[in-house]
Short mmCIF file of C-alpha atoms in Angstrom, two decimals:
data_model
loop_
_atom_site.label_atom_id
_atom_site.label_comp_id
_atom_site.label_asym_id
_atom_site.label_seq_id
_atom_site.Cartn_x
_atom_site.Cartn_y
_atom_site.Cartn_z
CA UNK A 17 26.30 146.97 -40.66
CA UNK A 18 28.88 144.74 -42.61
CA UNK A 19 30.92 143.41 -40.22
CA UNK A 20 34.85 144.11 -40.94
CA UNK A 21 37.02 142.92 -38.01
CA UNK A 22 34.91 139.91 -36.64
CA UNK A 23 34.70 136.57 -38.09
CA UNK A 24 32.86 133.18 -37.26
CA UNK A 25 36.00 133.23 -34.73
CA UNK A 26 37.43 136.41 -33.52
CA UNK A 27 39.44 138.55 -35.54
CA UNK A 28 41.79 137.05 -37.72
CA UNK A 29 44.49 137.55 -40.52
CA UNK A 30 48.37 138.01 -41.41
CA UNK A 31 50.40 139.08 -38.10
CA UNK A 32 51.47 142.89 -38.63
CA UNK A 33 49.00 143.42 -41.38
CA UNK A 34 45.54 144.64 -40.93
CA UNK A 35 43.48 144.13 -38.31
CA UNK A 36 46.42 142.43 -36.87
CA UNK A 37 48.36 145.14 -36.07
CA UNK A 38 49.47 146.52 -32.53
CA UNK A 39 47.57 149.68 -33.65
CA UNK A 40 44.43 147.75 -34.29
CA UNK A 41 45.47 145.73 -30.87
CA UNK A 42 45.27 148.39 -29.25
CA UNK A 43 42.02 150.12 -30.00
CA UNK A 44 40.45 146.42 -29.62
CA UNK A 45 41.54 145.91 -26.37
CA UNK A 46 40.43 149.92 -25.38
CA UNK A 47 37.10 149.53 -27.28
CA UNK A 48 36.46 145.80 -25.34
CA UNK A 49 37.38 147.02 -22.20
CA UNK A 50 34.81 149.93 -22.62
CA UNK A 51 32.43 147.65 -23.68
CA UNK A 52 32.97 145.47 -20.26
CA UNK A 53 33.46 148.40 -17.69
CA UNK A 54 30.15 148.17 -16.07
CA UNK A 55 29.81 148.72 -12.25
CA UNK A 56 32.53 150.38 -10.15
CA UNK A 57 34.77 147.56 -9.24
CA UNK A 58 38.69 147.13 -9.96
CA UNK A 59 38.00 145.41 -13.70
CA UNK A 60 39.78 142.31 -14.77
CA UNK A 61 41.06 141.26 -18.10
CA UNK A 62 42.56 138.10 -18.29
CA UNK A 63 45.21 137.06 -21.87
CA UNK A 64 46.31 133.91 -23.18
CA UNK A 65 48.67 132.97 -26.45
CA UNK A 66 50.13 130.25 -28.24
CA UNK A 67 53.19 129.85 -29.37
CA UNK A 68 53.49 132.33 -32.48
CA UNK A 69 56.06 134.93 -33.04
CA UNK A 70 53.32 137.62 -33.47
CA UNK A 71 52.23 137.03 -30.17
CA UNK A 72 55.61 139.11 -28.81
CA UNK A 73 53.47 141.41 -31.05
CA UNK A 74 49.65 141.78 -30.10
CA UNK A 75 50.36 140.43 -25.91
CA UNK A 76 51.77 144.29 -25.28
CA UNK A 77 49.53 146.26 -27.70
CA UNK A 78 46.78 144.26 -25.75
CA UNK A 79 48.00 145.12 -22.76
CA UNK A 80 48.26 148.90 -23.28
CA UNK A 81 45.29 149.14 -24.51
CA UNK A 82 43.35 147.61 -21.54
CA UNK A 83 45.77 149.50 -19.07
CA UNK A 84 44.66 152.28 -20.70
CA UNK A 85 40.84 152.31 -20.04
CA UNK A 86 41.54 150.82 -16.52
CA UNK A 87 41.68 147.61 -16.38
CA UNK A 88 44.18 145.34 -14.53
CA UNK A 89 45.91 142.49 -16.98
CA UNK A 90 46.69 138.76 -15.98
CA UNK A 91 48.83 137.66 -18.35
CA UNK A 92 48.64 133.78 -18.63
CA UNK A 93 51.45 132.95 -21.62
CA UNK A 94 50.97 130.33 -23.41
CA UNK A 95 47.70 128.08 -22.75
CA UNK A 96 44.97 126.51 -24.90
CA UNK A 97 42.68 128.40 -25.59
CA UNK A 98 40.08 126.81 -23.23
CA UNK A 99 42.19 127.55 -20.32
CA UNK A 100 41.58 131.15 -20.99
CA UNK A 101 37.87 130.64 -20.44
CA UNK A 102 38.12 128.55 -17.88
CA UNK A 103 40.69 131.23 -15.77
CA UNK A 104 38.33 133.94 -16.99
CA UNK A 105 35.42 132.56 -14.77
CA UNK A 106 37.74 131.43 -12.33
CA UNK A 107 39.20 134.53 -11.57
CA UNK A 108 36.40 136.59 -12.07
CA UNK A 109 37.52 138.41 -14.84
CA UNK A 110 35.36 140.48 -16.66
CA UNK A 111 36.51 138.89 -19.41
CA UNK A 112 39.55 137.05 -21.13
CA UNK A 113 41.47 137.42 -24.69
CA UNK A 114 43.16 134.44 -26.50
CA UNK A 115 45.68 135.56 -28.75
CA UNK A 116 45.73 132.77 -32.11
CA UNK A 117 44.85 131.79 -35.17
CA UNK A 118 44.12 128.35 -33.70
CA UNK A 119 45.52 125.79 -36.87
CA UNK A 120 46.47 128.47 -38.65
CA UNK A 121 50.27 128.75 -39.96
CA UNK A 122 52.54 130.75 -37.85
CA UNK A 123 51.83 133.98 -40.18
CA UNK A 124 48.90 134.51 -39.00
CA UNK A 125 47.61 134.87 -35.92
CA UNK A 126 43.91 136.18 -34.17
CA UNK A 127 42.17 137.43 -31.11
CA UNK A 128 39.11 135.48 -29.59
CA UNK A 129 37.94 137.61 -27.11
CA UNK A 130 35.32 135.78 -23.73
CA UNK A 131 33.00 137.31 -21.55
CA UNK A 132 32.80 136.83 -18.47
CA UNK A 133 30.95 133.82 -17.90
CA UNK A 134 33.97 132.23 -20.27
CA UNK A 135 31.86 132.59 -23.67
CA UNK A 136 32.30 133.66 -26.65
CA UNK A 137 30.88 136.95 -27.38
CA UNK A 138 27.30 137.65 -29.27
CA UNK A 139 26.93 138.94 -32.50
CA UNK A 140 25.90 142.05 -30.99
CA UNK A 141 28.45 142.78 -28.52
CA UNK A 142 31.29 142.13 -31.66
CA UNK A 143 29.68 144.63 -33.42
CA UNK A 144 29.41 147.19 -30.73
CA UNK A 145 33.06 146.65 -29.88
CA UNK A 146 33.68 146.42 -33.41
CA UNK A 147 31.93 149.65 -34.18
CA UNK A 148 33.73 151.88 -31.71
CA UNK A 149 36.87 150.71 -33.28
CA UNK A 150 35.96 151.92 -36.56
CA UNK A 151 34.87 155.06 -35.54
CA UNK A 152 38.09 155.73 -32.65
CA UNK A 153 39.53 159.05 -32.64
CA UNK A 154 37.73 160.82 -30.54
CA UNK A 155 35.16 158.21 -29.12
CA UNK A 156 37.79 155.90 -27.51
CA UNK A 157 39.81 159.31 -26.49
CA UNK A 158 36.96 160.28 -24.53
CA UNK A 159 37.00 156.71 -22.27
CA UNK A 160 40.15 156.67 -21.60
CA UNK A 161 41.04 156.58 -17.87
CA UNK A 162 42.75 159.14 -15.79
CA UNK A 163 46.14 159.12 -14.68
CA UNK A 164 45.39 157.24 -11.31
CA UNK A 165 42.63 155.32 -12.47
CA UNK A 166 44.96 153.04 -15.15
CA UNK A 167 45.14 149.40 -14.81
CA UNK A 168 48.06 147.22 -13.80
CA UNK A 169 49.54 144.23 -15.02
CA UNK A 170 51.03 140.48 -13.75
CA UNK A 171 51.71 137.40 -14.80
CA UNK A 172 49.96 134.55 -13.57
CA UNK A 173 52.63 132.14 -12.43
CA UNK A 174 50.48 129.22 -12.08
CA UNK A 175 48.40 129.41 -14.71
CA UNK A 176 49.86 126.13 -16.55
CA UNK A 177 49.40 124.15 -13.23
CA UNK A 178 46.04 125.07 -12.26
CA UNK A 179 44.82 124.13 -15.99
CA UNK A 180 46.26 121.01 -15.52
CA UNK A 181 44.67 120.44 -12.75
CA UNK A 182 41.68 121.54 -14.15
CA UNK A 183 41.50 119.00 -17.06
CA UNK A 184 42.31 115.99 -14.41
CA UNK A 185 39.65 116.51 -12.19
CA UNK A 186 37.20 116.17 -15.65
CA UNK A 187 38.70 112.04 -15.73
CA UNK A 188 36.82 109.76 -13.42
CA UNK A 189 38.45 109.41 -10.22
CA UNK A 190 38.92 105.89 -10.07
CA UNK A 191 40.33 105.49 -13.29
CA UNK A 192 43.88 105.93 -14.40
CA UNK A 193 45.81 105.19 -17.46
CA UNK A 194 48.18 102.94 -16.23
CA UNK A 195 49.18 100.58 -18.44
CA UNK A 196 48.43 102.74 -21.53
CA UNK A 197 51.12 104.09 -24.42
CA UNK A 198 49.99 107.22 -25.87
CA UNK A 199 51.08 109.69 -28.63
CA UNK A 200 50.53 113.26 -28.31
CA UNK A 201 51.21 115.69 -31.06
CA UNK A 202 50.80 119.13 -29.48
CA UNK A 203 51.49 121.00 -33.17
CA UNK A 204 53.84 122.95 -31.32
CA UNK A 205 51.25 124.88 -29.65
CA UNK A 206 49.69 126.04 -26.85
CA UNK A 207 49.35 122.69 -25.45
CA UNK A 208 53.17 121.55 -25.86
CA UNK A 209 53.98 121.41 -21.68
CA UNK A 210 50.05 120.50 -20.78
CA UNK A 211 49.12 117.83 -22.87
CA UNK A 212 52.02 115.55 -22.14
CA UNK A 213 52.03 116.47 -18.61
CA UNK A 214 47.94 115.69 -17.98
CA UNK A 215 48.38 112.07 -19.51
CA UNK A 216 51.81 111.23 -17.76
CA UNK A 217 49.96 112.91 -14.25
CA UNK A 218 47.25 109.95 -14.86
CA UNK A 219 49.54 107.27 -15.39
CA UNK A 220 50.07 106.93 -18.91
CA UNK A 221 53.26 105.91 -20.64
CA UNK A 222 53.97 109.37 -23.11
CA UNK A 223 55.60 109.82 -26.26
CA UNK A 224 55.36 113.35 -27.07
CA UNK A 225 55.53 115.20 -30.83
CA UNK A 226 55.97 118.80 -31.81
CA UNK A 227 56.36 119.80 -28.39
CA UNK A 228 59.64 122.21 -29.44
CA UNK A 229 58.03 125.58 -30.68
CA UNK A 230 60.43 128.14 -32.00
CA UNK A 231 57.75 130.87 -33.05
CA UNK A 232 57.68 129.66 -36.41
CA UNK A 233 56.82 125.83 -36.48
CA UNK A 234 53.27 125.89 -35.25
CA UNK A 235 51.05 123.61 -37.67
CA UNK A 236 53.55 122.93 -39.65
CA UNK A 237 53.64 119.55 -40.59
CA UNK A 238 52.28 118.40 -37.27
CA UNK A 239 49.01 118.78 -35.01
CA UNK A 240 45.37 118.39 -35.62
CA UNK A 241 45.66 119.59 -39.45
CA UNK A 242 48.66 117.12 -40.61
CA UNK A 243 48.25 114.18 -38.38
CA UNK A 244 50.16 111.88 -40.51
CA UNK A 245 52.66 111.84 -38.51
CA UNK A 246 51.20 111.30 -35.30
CA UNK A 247 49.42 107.90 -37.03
CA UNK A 248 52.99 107.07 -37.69
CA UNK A 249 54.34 107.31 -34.33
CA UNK A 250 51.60 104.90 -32.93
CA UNK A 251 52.55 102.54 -35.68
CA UNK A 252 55.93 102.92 -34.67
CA UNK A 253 56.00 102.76 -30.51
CA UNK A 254 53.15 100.49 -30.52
CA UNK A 255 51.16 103.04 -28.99
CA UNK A 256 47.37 102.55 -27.86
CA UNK A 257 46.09 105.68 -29.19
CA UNK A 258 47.10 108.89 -30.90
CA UNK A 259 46.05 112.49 -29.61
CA UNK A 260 46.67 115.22 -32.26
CA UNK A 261 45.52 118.76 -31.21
CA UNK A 262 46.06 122.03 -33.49
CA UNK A 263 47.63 125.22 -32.62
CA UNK A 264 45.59 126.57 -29.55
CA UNK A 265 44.44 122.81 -28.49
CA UNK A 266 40.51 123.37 -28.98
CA UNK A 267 40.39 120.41 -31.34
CA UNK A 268 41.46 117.41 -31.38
CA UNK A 269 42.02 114.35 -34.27
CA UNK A 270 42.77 110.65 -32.52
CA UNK A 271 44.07 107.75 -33.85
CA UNK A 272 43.79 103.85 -32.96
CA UNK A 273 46.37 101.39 -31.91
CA UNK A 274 46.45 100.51 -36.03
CA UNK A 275 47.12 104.44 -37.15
CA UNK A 276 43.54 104.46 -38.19
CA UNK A 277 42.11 108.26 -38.07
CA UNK A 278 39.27 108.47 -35.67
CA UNK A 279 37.26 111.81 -36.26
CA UNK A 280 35.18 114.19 -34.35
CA UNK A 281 32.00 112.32 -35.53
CA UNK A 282 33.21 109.14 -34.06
CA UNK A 283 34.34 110.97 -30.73
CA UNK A 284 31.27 112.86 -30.38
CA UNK A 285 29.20 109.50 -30.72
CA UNK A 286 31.48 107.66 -29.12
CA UNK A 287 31.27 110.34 -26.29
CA UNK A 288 27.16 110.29 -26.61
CA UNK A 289 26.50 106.98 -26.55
CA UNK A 290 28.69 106.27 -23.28
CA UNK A 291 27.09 109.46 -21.29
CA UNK A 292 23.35 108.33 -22.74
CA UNK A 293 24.10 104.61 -20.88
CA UNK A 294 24.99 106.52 -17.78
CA UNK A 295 22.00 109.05 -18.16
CA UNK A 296 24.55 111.94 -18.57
CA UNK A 297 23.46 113.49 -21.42
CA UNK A 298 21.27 116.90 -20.44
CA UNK A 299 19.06 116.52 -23.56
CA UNK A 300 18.35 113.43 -25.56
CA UNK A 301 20.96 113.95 -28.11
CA UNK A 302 24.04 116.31 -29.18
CA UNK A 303 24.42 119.18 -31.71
CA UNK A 304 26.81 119.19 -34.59
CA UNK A 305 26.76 121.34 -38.10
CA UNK A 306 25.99 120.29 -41.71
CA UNK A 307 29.16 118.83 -42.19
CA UNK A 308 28.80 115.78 -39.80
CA UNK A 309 28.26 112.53 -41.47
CA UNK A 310 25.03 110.82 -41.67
CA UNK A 311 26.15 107.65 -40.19
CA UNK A 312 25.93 109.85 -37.18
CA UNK A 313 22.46 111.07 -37.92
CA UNK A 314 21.42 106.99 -38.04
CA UNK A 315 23.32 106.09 -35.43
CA UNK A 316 22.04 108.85 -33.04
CA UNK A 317 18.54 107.79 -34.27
CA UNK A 318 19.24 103.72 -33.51
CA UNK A 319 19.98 105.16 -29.63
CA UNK A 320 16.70 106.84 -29.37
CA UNK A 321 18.32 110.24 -29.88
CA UNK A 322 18.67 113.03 -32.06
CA UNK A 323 21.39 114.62 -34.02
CA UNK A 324 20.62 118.95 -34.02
CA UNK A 325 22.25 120.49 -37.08
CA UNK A 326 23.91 123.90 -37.29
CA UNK A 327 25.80 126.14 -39.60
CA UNK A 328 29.73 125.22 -39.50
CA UNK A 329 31.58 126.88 -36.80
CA UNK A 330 31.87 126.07 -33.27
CA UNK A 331 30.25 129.29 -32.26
CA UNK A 332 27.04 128.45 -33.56
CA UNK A 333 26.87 124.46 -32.39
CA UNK A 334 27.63 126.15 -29.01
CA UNK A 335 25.06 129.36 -29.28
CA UNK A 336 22.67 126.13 -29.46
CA UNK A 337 23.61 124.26 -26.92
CA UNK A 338 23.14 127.41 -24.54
CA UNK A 339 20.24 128.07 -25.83
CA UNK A 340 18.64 124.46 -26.16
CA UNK A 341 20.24 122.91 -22.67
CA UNK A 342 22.64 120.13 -24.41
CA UNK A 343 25.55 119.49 -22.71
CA UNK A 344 27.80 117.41 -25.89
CA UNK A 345 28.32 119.45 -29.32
CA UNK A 346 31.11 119.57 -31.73
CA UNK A 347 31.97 119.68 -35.00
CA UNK A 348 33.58 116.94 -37.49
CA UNK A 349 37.10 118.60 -37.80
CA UNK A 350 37.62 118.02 -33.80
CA UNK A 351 35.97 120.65 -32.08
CA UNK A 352 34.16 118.81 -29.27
CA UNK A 353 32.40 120.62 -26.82
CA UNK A 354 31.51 119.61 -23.37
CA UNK A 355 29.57 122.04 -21.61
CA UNK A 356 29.53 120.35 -18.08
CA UNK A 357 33.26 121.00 -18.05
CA UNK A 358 34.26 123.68 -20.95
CA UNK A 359 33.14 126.59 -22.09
CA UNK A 360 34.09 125.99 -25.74
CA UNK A 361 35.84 122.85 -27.81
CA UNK A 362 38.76 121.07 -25.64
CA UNK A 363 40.75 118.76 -27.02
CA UNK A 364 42.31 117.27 -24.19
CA UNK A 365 38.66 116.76 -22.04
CA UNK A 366 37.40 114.90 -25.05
CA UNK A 367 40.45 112.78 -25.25
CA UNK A 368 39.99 112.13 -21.43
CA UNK A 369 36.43 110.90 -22.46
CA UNK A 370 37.48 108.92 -24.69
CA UNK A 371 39.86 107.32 -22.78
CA UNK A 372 37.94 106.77 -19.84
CA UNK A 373 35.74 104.62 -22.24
CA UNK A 374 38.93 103.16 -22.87
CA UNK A 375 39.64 102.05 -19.91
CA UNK A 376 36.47 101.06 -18.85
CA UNK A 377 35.88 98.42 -21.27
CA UNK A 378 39.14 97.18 -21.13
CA UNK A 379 39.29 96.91 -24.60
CA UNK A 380 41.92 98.33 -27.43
CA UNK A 381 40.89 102.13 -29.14
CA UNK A 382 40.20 100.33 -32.21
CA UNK A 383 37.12 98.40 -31.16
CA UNK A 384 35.88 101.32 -29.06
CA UNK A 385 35.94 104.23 -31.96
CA UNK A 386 34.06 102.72 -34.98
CA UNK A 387 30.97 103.76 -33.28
CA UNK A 388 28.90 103.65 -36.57
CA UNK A 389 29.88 103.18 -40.32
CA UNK A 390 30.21 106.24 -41.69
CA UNK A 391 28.11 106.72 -45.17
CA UNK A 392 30.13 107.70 -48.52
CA UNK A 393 30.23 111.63 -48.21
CA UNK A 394 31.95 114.25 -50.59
CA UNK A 395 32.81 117.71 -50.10
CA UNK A 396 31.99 120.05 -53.41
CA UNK A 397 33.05 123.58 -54.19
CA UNK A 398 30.71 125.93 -55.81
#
């Protein structure tokens, strides 16, 4: 069938117009939680948002919905949207909603939606939750639960604090960032109390940007997508590096000590190249998409390792990964993904990485992230 509510990432379009509409919510959330009712335990769904108005929206149409076919809610507020697959597996969930449109602007917004082992979903289940949307009515009617059998709802206090915690334990143990003056641009997103709170927690010397969101500022002229500013503030403090993440903090966009831009090809090689010398690396090489640069492809090839190729979207470099046992992915744009630590792209882990190279060498972010020259490379629409 033609699929009409699922993209490459979730569902996605203008808040309060279809399919993102608390009606819509709703049967998504009912027709998901059917899909994940299996066995006869108390079932778990766990939800996440950034910072968007819309989320006041789709959090409570969400929430009905999953009530509605028995299943208990932990609401998280706002997290990146790796956090939600992290808590997902961490609380045994039987599986966990993100509510975003990731860089997005602050009309739109989305709903990635995890299994339980903190994935995204497969092809087929989309469609089979997507199906039973389409058809509702009676279908969904029919699976609702009875009276005493609905789910309950909570917040999860200490969600913000056990992510944190989370990300710090992924930077080597006897390293800290003492010493170091870092810009973070959180794009007034998910990530505005994390970010800046991970790097000061490991020593680091913080100037923070876009870490006010009012519902309507996310991505605007800030984060992962605009990052001229953040290359500015470096410039400006003296900083050692820039961190720009988007919207729901899965990618990320750095910058050295000069306001150079350092992309997700340099990071992921960067990244490769470091775990390869300390035989981290699962598989003799990482997996990227079509987009990446070929000065990756060489480079990759001068280590003695390979560069996998895959359509563009995260889901896919990941679907491989799974599949072929690699443990670094990622795309150009800033979606790095570290499966020893992450379920999908993080954009604070891969900063950590970075860093911890950083530190390690002792030597400034400029003469760390030109991993390889990147070749001349154009982008054409057809």
């Amino acid at each position: 069938m033609k699929r009409k509510l699922f993209g490459t990432d979730g569902i996605r379009g203008r808040a309060n117009q279809e399919p993102i509409t608390a009606c819509t919510a709703l049967a998504i959330a009912q027709s998901a939680g059917i899909e994940f009712r299996r066995g006869n335990h108390r079932h778990k769904v766990v939800i996440g948002k950034d910072t968007r108005l819309s989320g006041y929206l789709l959090e409570p149409a969400l929430t009905a919905g999953f009530i509605s076919v028995g299943m208990d809610v932990v609401l998280l507020g706002p997290l990146p949207t790796p956090a939600v697959g992290m808590l997902a597996r961490s609380l045994r969930a039987d599986l966990g909603v993100m509510i975003s449109a990731s860089h997005n602007p602050y009309q739109d917004n989305g709903i990635k939606i995890f299994g339980p082992d903190g994935y995204k979903l497969s092809d087929e289940v989309e469609t089979s939750i997507e199906t039973r949307v389409i058809n509702g009515g009676e279908d969904l009617a029919a699976s609702l639960a009875p009276s005493e059998r609905l789910g309950q709802a909570k917040r999860l206090d200490d969600a913000l604090g056990r992510y944190i915690e989370f990300v710090k334990y992924t930077f080597p143990r006897h390293l800290r960032l003492d010493g170091l003056k870092i810009v973070v641009d959180c794009a007034n997103g998910a990530a505005y109390k994390v970010a800046p709170n991970v790097l000061y927690e490991l020593g680091a010397e913080v100037i923070p940007l876009a870490v006010e969101p009012n519902g309507f500022n996310i991505n605007r002229n800030c984060g992962a997508t605009s990052p001229s500013a953040m290359c500015e503030a470096v410039v400006a403090h003296g900083a050692d590096l820039g961190i720009a993440l988007d919207g729901d903090a899965d990618r990320l966009i750095l910058a050295d000590e000069t306001g150079r831009i350092v992309d997700g090809d340099q990071v992921m090689a960067l990244i490769a190249t470091s775990w390869a010398k300390q035989s981290r690396l699962a598989r003799d090489g990482l997996v990227s998409t079509v987009m990446s640069n070929l000065g990756l492809e060489y480079h990759m090839k001068g280590l003695g390792l390979e560069l996998i190729r895959t359509p563009v979207g995260d889901r896919y470099v990941v679907e491989h990964m799974r599949a072929e046992g690699y443990n670094i992915g990622g795309e150009q744009s800033g979606h790095i993904v570290l499966s020893d630590y992450a379920t999908t792209g993080d954009g604070l882990i891969a900063a950590l990485q970075v860093l911890a190279v950083i530190v390690e060498r002792g030597e400034r972010t400029s003469q760390v992230s030109r991993v390889f020259d990147p070749l001349p490379q154009a982008m054409r629409n057809v």
